Amino acid sequence: MTRTMGHAIHQIAEANNWDFSMYSAYDADTDLMPQYLPAENFKGFEGNREAFTLKAINKGVRSDVVILSHINLAVVGLLIKRLNPKCKIWLVAHGIEVWRPLSLWQGSLLKRCDRVICVSNFTRQQMIKLHKTDADTCVVLNNAIDPFMHLPTTFTKPQHLLNKYNLTVNSPVIFTLTRLAATEQYKGHEQVINIIGKLKMKFPGIKYILSGKYDADEGIRIKELIANNNVEQQVILTGFLDEKELPDHFLLADLFVLPSKKEGFGIVFIEALACGLPVICGNADGSLDAIRNGELGIAINVEDLDQLEQAIDKSLKKPLTAEKRQNLQQQCLQHFNEKDYTASLQKLFDV
C-alpha cells in the first residue's frame, strides 16, 4: 500500500513541481524498487528509530504536509505539529491498529490530525465510533492495485504449478494467501480447513492451497487441524510466496477464500480479482469495500461454517471460463486502478 501511495504522490509532486520525500524506519536505501520513485526521494533507516525520528521531524517542520503511514508514528506527528503548527498532518488508518484503544500519544495525534485517510468505509466508521474522530476529518481512500503488479493477459492454469503440486487442470483449487501467526487467529483459514472434509466428498480431487509464512506455534496448530479433519491429501501448505509467484497462484486457483474477521481493506482480494479469480470474504469488516459490497465477490458470516461451505460449493459448481476471468479482471481494474487513486489523492491535496 505504501509503495503504491508513494508512487502516486511522486507523480503528483512532479506534475505540480513539489518537493516530495519518503522515509522508512525499517527499510534500507537498497530496498527501494526504483520503478516506484527515484533514489533521491527515498531514505531508509534500517531500524534505527532514533535517527528516523530526528530526520523525520527535521524534514517535517519544513514541510506543508506530512503523511504518517501508521498510528505508531504518532509521536513524530505530534512533535512536527508542535514545532510547525501550520504543517498539515495526515494519518493513514488501515485496520486493527486503530480498531482498539489507543495510547495517550495516539489519541492526542487523532485530535490534532488535519486529515485521517481511511482505507475502507468500515475503518472510517470505527474511527468515528471508537475514537470520536471528527467525521469531516475522516475520508475514505480505498487501496489500489500495485501499478507494477504483473497481471495476466491469458487465463490458463500455469503448467509449472500443476506439476509442482501434482494437479490436473480439472482439479478444483481453493487458494488462501494471508499472514499466518499464532497471535492473529482471525484470518479464517482454519474455517476453510474445517469444511474441506465435507467438500472433498462433493468435489473429488479438490485441493486447498494455504500460503503465507507461519510461525512455529501456528504451524503446529494448522497441521493439527489438518490431521483432525483428515484432509492431509487435500491441503497444501506452501509457506512464504514471493510477490513474483502470486499471479500464477491466482491463475492456478478456481476460488480465493479468506473469511477474515478483521481486514482493514484486504489488498489481497483486489489482487485476486485483478487476476480474474472469484473471491469469498467476510461480511463484517473492510473486506466489503474490496468487493464493492458484493458487486465483485461474495461476503459471508465467517462464523457460519454452513454458509461458508454453501458459498464455496455454489462457486465451484460454476465453470470459471477465461471469459469470466477476464471480465472480473476488467471490473476490478475499473474501480481499483492507480489512475483514479492518484486523482483522488490530488483532490485531497487541493482542498
CSV table of C-alpha atoms in Angstrom, one decimal:
chain,number,residue,atom,x,y,z
A,1,MET,CA,0.0,0.0,0.0
A,2,THR,CA,2.8,2.5,0.9
A,3,ARG,CA,4.7,1.8,-2.3
A,4,THR,CA,1.6,2.5,-4.3
A,5,MET,CA,0.8,5.6,-2.4
A,6,GLY,CA,4.5,6.8,-2.7
A,7,HIS,CA,4.4,6.2,-6.4
A,8,ALA,CA,1.2,8.1,-6.8
A,9,ILE,CA,2.4,11.1,-4.7
A,10,HIS,CA,5.6,11.2,-6.6
A,11,GLN,CA,3.6,11.6,-9.8
A,12,ILE,CA,1.5,14.3,-8.2
A,13,ALA,CA,4.6,16.1,-6.9
A,14,GLU,CA,6.3,16.0,-10.3
A,15,ALA,CA,3.2,17.4,-12.0
A,16,ASN,CA,3.0,20.3,-9.5
A,17,ASN,CA,6.7,20.9,-9.1
A,18,TRP,CA,6.5,20.0,-5.4
A,19,ASP,CA,9.3,18.5,-3.2
A,20,PHE,CA,8.4,15.0,-2.0
A,21,SER,CA,10.4,12.6,0.2
A,22,MET,CA,9.6,9.2,1.6
A,23,TYR,CA,11.2,8.0,4.8
A,24,SER,CA,11.1,4.4,6.0
A,25,ALA,CA,12.1,3.5,9.5
A,26,TYR,CA,12.9,-0.2,8.8
A,27,ASP,CA,13.9,-0.5,5.2
A,28,ALA,CA,17.4,0.2,3.8
A,29,ASP,CA,18.1,2.5,0.9
A,30,THR,CA,18.8,-0.5,-1.2
A,31,ASP,CA,15.3,-1.9,-0.5
A,32,LEU,CA,13.9,0.8,-2.7
A,33,MET,CA,12.5,-0.5,-6.0
A,34,PRO,CA,13.4,2.2,-8.5
A,35,GLN,CA,10.2,1.9,-10.5
A,36,TYR,CA,8.3,3.5,-7.6
A,37,LEU,CA,10.3,6.6,-7.1
A,38,PRO,CA,13.9,7.9,-7.6
A,39,ALA,CA,16.5,7.1,-5.0
A,40,GLU,CA,17.0,10.8,-4.2
A,41,ASN,CA,13.4,10.8,-2.9
A,42,PHE,CA,13.8,7.9,-0.5
A,43,LYS,CA,15.6,7.4,2.7
A,44,GLY,CA,15.7,4.1,4.7
A,45,PHE,CA,16.9,4.0,8.3
A,46,GLU,CA,17.3,0.2,8.7
A,47,GLY,CA,15.6,0.0,12.1
A,48,ASN,CA,17.4,3.0,13.6
A,49,ARG,CA,14.3,4.6,15.1
A,50,GLU,CA,16.2,7.4,16.8
A,51,ALA,CA,17.8,8.6,13.5
A,52,PHE,CA,14.5,8.1,11.7
A,53,THR,CA,12.6,10.2,14.3
A,54,LEU,CA,15.1,13.0,14.3
A,55,LYS,CA,15.3,13.2,10.5
A,56,ALA,CA,11.6,12.9,10.0
A,57,ILE,CA,10.9,15.7,12.5
A,58,ASN,CA,13.6,17.9,10.9
A,59,LYS,CA,12.1,17.3,7.4
A,60,GLY,CA,8.5,17.6,8.7
A,61,VAL,CA,8.9,21.1,10.3
A,62,ARG,CA,10.0,22.4,6.9
A,63,SER,CA,7.0,20.7,5.1
A,64,ASP,CA,3.5,21.8,4.2
A,65,VAL,CA,2.0,18.2,4.5
A,66,VAL,CA,3.3,15.2,6.4
A,67,ILE,CA,1.6,11.8,5.8
A,68,LEU,CA,2.0,9.2,8.6
A,69,SER,CA,1.5,5.7,7.2
A,70,HIS,CA,0.8,4.2,10.7
A,71,ILE,CA,-0.6,5.4,14.0
A,72,ASN,CA,2.6,4.2,15.7
A,73,LEU,CA,4.2,7.3,14.2
A,74,ALA,CA,2.1,9.4,16.5
A,75,VAL,CA,5.0,11.0,18.4
A,76,VAL,CA,6.6,12.1,15.2
A,77,GLY,CA,3.4,13.7,14.0
A,78,LEU,CA,2.8,15.5,17.3
A,79,LEU,CA,6.3,16.9,17.6
A,80,ILE,CA,6.1,18.2,14.0
A,81,LYS,CA,2.7,19.8,14.7
A,82,ARG,CA,4.0,21.4,17.8
A,83,LEU,CA,7.1,22.9,16.1
A,84,ASN,CA,5.2,23.9,13.0
A,85,PRO,CA,1.5,24.3,13.6
A,86,LYS,CA,0.9,25.3,10.0
A,87,CYS,CA,2.1,21.8,8.8
A,88,LYS,CA,-0.9,19.6,7.9
A,89,ILE,CA,-0.6,16.2,9.5
A,90,TRP,CA,-2.4,13.3,7.7
A,91,LEU,CA,-2.7,9.8,9.1
A,92,VAL,CA,-3.4,6.7,7.1
A,93,ALA,CA,-5.8,4.4,9.1
A,94,HIS,CA,-5.7,0.8,8.0
A,95,GLY,CA,-7.5,-1.7,10.3
A,96,ILE,CA,-6.9,-3.4,13.6
A,97,GLU,CA,-4.2,-0.9,14.7
A,98,VAL,CA,-7.0,1.7,15.0
A,99,TRP,CA,-9.9,-0.5,15.9
A,100,ARG,CA,-8.7,-0.8,19.6
A,101,PRO,CA,-7.9,1.5,22.5
A,102,LEU,CA,-5.2,3.9,21.7
A,103,SER,CA,-2.3,5.2,23.7
A,104,LEU,CA,-2.2,8.7,25.1
A,105,TRP,CA,0.1,9.8,22.2
A,106,GLN,CA,-2.0,8.2,19.6
A,107,GLY,CA,-5.2,9.7,20.9
A,108,SER,CA,-3.6,13.1,21.0
A,109,LEU,CA,-2.5,12.8,17.4
A,110,LEU,CA,-6.0,12.0,16.3
A,111,LYS,CA,-7.3,15.2,17.9
A,112,ARG,CA,-4.7,17.2,16.0
A,113,CYS,CA,-4.8,15.4,12.6
A,114,ASP,CA,-5.9,17.6,9.7
A,115,ARG,CA,-7.0,14.5,7.8
A,116,VAL,CA,-7.4,10.8,8.5
A,117,ILE,CA,-7.3,8.7,5.3
A,118,CYS,CA,-9.3,5.5,6.0
A,119,VAL,CA,-8.7,2.6,3.6
A,120,SER,CA,-12.3,1.5,3.9
A,121,ASN,CA,-15.7,2.7,5.0
A,122,PHE,CA,-15.6,0.2,7.9
A,123,THR,CA,-12.4,1.7,9.2
A,124,ARG,CA,-13.9,5.2,8.9
A,125,GLN,CA,-16.9,4.1,10.9
A,126,GLN,CA,-14.7,2.6,13.6
A,127,MET,CA,-12.6,5.8,13.8
A,128,ILE,CA,-15.7,7.9,14.4
A,129,LYS,CA,-17.4,5.4,16.7
A,130,LEU,CA,-14.5,4.3,18.9
A,131,HIS,CA,-12.3,7.4,18.9
A,132,LYS,CA,-14.9,10.2,18.3
A,133,THR,CA,-12.8,11.3,15.4
A,134,ASP,CA,-14.4,14.3,13.5
A,135,ALA,CA,-16.4,12.8,10.6
A,136,ASP,CA,-15.3,15.6,8.3
A,137,THR,CA,-11.7,14.8,9.0
A,138,CYS,CA,-12.1,11.2,8.0
A,139,VAL,CA,-12.1,10.4,4.3
A,140,VAL,CA,-12.2,7.1,2.6
A,141,LEU,CA,-9.5,6.2,0.0
A,142,ASN,CA,-9.6,2.6,-1.0
A,143,ASN,CA,-6.4,0.9,-1.8
A,144,ALA,CA,-5.4,0.4,-5.5
A,145,ILE,CA,-3.8,-2.4,-7.4
A,146,ASP,CA,0.0,-2.0,-7.3
A,147,PRO,CA,0.8,-0.4,-10.7
A,148,PHE,CA,3.7,-2.7,-11.2
A,149,MET,CA,2.0,-6.0,-10.4
A,150,HIS,CA,2.2,-8.3,-13.3
A,151,LEU,CA,-1.4,-9.0,-14.3
A,152,PRO,CA,-2.3,-11.9,-16.6
A,153,THR,CA,-3.4,-11.4,-20.2
A,154,THR,CA,-4.3,-15.0,-20.7
A,155,PHE,CA,-6.2,-17.1,-18.2
A,156,THR,CA,-4.9,-20.7,-18.3
A,157,LYS,CA,-3.6,-22.6,-15.3
A,158,PRO,CA,0.2,-22.5,-15.2
A,159,GLN,CA,1.7,-25.9,-16.1
A,160,HIS,CA,4.7,-25.5,-13.9
A,161,LEU,CA,2.4,-25.1,-10.8
A,162,LEU,CA,0.2,-28.0,-11.9
A,163,ASN,CA,3.3,-30.1,-12.0
A,164,LYS,CA,4.7,-28.7,-8.7
A,165,TYR,CA,1.5,-29.5,-6.8
A,166,ASN,CA,0.7,-32.7,-8.7
A,167,LEU,CA,-2.6,-31.3,-10.0
A,168,THR,CA,-4.6,-31.6,-13.2
A,169,VAL,CA,-6.4,-28.7,-15.0
A,170,ASN,CA,-9.6,-30.2,-13.7
A,171,SER,CA,-8.6,-30.2,-10.1
A,172,PRO,CA,-10.8,-27.8,-8.1
A,173,VAL,CA,-8.4,-25.4,-6.3
A,174,ILE,CA,-9.2,-23.1,-3.4
A,175,PHE,CA,-6.5,-20.6,-2.6
A,176,THR,CA,-5.8,-18.5,0.6
A,177,LEU,CA,-2.9,-16.1,0.9
A,178,THR,CA,-2.5,-14.5,4.3
A,179,ARG,CA,-0.3,-13.7,7.2
A,180,LEU,CA,-0.2,-16.8,9.5
A,181,ALA,CA,0.6,-16.0,13.1
A,182,ALA,CA,-0.5,-17.6,16.3
A,183,THR,CA,-1.2,-14.2,17.7
A,184,GLU,CA,-3.6,-13.3,14.9
A,185,GLN,CA,-6.1,-16.0,14.7
A,186,TYR,CA,-8.8,-14.1,12.9
A,187,LYS,CA,-7.9,-14.7,9.3
A,188,GLY,CA,-10.3,-17.6,8.9
A,189,HIS,CA,-8.1,-20.2,7.2
A,190,GLU,CA,-9.0,-22.7,10.0
A,191,GLN,CA,-12.7,-22.3,9.0
A,192,VAL,CA,-11.8,-23.5,5.4
A,193,ILE,CA,-9.8,-26.4,6.8
A,194,ASN,CA,-12.8,-27.4,8.9
A,195,ILE,CA,-15.1,-27.8,5.9
A,196,ILE,CA,-12.7,-29.3,3.3
A,197,GLY,CA,-13.6,-32.7,4.7
A,198,LYS,CA,-17.2,-32.2,3.5
A,199,LEU,CA,-16.2,-30.5,0.3
A,200,LYS,CA,-13.9,-33.4,-0.8
A,201,MET,CA,-17.0,-35.6,-0.9
A,202,LYS,CA,-18.6,-33.3,-3.4
A,203,PHE,CA,-15.5,-32.3,-5.4
A,204,PRO,CA,-13.1,-35.3,-5.8
A,205,GLY,CA,-9.6,-34.0,-6.3
A,206,ILE,CA,-10.2,-30.7,-4.5
A,207,LYS,CA,-7.1,-29.0,-3.2
A,208,TYR,CA,-6.8,-26.2,-0.7
A,209,ILE,CA,-3.6,-24.2,-1.1
A,210,LEU,CA,-2.8,-22.2,2.0
A,211,SER,CA,0.1,-19.8,1.5
A,212,GLY,CA,1.9,-17.5,3.8
A,213,LYS,CA,4.8,-17.6,6.2
A,214,TYR,CA,3.8,-19.2,9.5
A,215,ASP,CA,5.5,-19.1,12.9
A,216,ALA,CA,6.2,-22.3,14.8
A,217,ASP,CA,3.1,-22.2,17.0
A,218,GLU,CA,0.8,-21.5,14.1
A,219,GLY,CA,2.4,-24.2,12.0
A,220,ILE,CA,1.7,-26.8,14.8
A,221,ARG,CA,-1.9,-25.6,15.1
A,222,ILE,CA,-2.6,-25.7,11.4
A,223,LYS,CA,-1.1,-29.2,11.0
A,224,GLU,CA,-3.1,-30.5,13.9
A,225,LEU,CA,-6.3,-29.0,12.3
A,226,ILE,CA,-5.4,-30.7,9.0
A,227,ALA,CA,-4.9,-34.1,10.7
A,228,ASN,CA,-8.0,-33.8,12.9
A,229,ASN,CA,-10.1,-33.1,9.8
A,230,ASN,CA,-8.5,-35.9,7.8
A,231,VAL,CA,-7.6,-33.6,4.9
A,232,GLU,CA,-3.9,-34.3,4.6
A,233,GLN,CA,-4.3,-35.1,1.0
A,234,GLN,CA,-6.4,-32.0,0.3
A,235,VAL,CA,-4.4,-29.2,2.0
A,236,ILE,CA,-1.2,-27.9,0.6
A,237,LEU,CA,0.9,-25.6,2.8
A,238,THR,CA,3.3,-23.6,0.6
A,239,GLY,CA,4.9,-21.3,3.2
A,240,PHE,CA,6.0,-17.9,2.1
A,241,LEU,CA,5.4,-17.0,-1.6
A,242,ASP,CA,7.5,-14.3,-3.3
A,243,GLU,CA,5.5,-11.5,-4.9
A,244,LYS,CA,6.5,-12.6,-8.3
A,245,GLU,CA,4.8,-16.0,-7.7
A,246,LEU,CA,1.4,-14.6,-6.8
A,247,PRO,CA,-0.2,-14.0,-10.2
A,248,ASP,CA,0.5,-17.6,-11.2
A,249,HIS,CA,-1.0,-18.9,-8.0
A,250,PHE,CA,-4.1,-16.8,-8.5
A,251,LEU,CA,-4.3,-18.2,-12.0
A,252,LEU,CA,-3.9,-21.8,-10.7
A,253,ALA,CA,-6.9,-21.4,-8.4
A,254,ASP,CA,-10.7,-21.5,-9.1
A,255,LEU,CA,-11.6,-19.6,-6.0
A,256,PHE,CA,-9.9,-17.3,-3.5
A,257,VAL,CA,-11.2,-17.6,0.1
A,258,LEU,CA,-10.2,-15.5,3.1
A,259,PRO,CA,-13.1,-15.5,5.7
A,260,SER,CA,-11.3,-13.0,7.9
A,261,LYS,CA,-12.9,-11.0,10.8
A,262,LYS,CA,-10.6,-8.1,10.8
A,263,GLU,CA,-9.5,-6.9,7.4
A,264,GLY,CA,-9.0,-3.2,7.2
A,265,PHE,CA,-9.5,-3.5,3.4
A,266,GLY,CA,-7.8,-6.6,2.1
A,267,ILE,CA,-5.4,-5.7,-0.8
A,268,VAL,CA,-5.1,-9.5,-1.5
A,269,PHE,CA,-8.8,-9.5,-2.5
A,270,ILE,CA,-8.3,-7.0,-5.3
A,271,GLU,CA,-5.1,-8.7,-6.3
A,272,ALA,CA,-7.0,-11.9,-6.7
A,273,LEU,CA,-9.8,-10.2,-8.6
A,274,ALA,CA,-7.3,-8.4,-10.9
A,275,CYS,CA,-6.1,-11.9,-11.9
A,276,GLY,CA,-9.6,-12.9,-12.7
A,277,LEU,CA,-10.1,-15.0,-9.5
A,278,PRO,CA,-13.5,-15.0,-7.8
A,279,VAL,CA,-13.4,-14.1,-4.1
A,280,ILE,CA,-15.2,-15.1,-0.9
A,281,CYS,CA,-14.6,-12.9,2.2
A,282,GLY,CA,-16.2,-11.9,5.5
A,283,ASN,CA,-19.1,-9.5,5.8
A,284,ALA,CA,-18.2,-7.6,8.9
A,285,ASP,CA,-15.1,-5.7,8.2
A,286,GLY,CA,-13.3,-3.7,5.4
A,287,SER,CA,-13.4,-6.6,3.0
A,288,LEU,CA,-16.8,-5.3,1.8
A,289,ASP,CA,-15.1,-2.3,0.2
A,290,ALA,CA,-12.7,-4.6,-1.7
A,291,ILE,CA,-15.6,-6.5,-3.3
A,292,ARG,CA,-17.7,-3.3,-3.6
A,293,ASN,CA,-20.4,-4.7,-1.2
A,294,GLY,CA,-21.0,-7.8,-3.2
A,295,GLU,CA,-20.6,-6.5,-6.7
A,296,LEU,CA,-17.3,-8.2,-7.3
A,297,GLY,CA,-17.4,-11.1,-4.8
A,298,ILE,CA,-19.3,-13.0,-2.1
A,299,ALA,CA,-19.4,-11.9,1.5
A,300,ILE,CA,-20.4,-14.4,4.2
A,301,ASN,CA,-20.8,-14.6,8.0
A,302,VAL,CA,-17.4,-16.1,8.8
A,303,GLU,CA,-18.7,-17.8,12.0
A,304,ASP,CA,-21.2,-19.8,10.0
A,305,LEU,CA,-19.5,-22.9,8.5
A,306,ASP,CA,-22.6,-24.0,6.7
A,307,GLN,CA,-22.8,-20.6,4.9
A,308,LEU,CA,-19.1,-20.8,4.0
A,309,GLU,CA,-19.5,-24.3,2.7
A,310,GLN,CA,-22.5,-23.4,0.6
A,311,ALA,CA,-20.8,-20.3,-0.8
A,312,ILE,CA,-17.8,-22.4,-1.9
A,313,ASP,CA,-20.0,-25.2,-3.2
A,314,LYS,CA,-22.0,-22.8,-5.3
A,315,SER,CA,-18.9,-21.0,-6.7
A,316,LEU,CA,-17.1,-24.2,-7.6
A,317,LYS,CA,-20.1,-25.5,-9.5
A,318,LYS,CA,-20.0,-22.6,-11.8
A,319,PRO,CA,-17.5,-23.2,-14.6
A,320,LEU,CA,-14.8,-20.5,-14.4
A,321,THR,CA,-14.1,-19.7,-18.1
A,322,ALA,CA,-11.3,-17.5,-19.4
A,323,GLU,CA,-14.0,-15.0,-20.5
A,324,LYS,CA,-15.4,-14.8,-17.0
A,325,ARG,CA,-11.9,-14.3,-15.5
A,326,GLN,CA,-11.2,-11.5,-18.0
A,327,ASN,CA,-14.5,-9.8,-17.2
A,328,LEU,CA,-13.8,-10.0,-13.5
A,329,GLN,CA,-10.3,-8.5,-14.0
A,330,GLN,CA,-11.7,-5.6,-16.0
A,331,GLN,CA,-14.4,-4.9,-13.4
A,332,CYS,CA,-11.7,-4.8,-10.7
A,333,LEU,CA,-9.4,-2.6,-12.6
A,334,GLN,CA,-12.2,-0.2,-13.4
A,335,HIS,CA,-12.6,0.5,-9.6
A,336,PHE,CA,-9.2,0.0,-8.1
A,337,ASN,CA,-6.7,1.4,-10.7
A,338,GLU,CA,-3.8,3.7,-9.9
A,339,LYS,CA,-5.0,6.5,-12.2
A,340,ASP,CA,-8.2,7.0,-10.2
A,341,TYR,CA,-6.4,6.5,-6.9
A,342,THR,CA,-3.9,9.2,-7.9
A,343,ALA,CA,-6.7,11.6,-9.0
A,344,SER,CA,-8.4,11.1,-5.6
A,345,LEU,CA,-5.2,11.9,-3.8
A,346,GLN,CA,-4.7,15.0,-5.9
A,347,LYS,CA,-8.2,16.2,-4.8
A,348,LEU,CA,-7.2,15.7,-1.2
A,349,PHE,CA,-4.2,17.9,-1.7
A,350,ASP,CA,-6.4,20.5,-3.5
A,351,VAL,CA,-8.7,21.0,-0.6
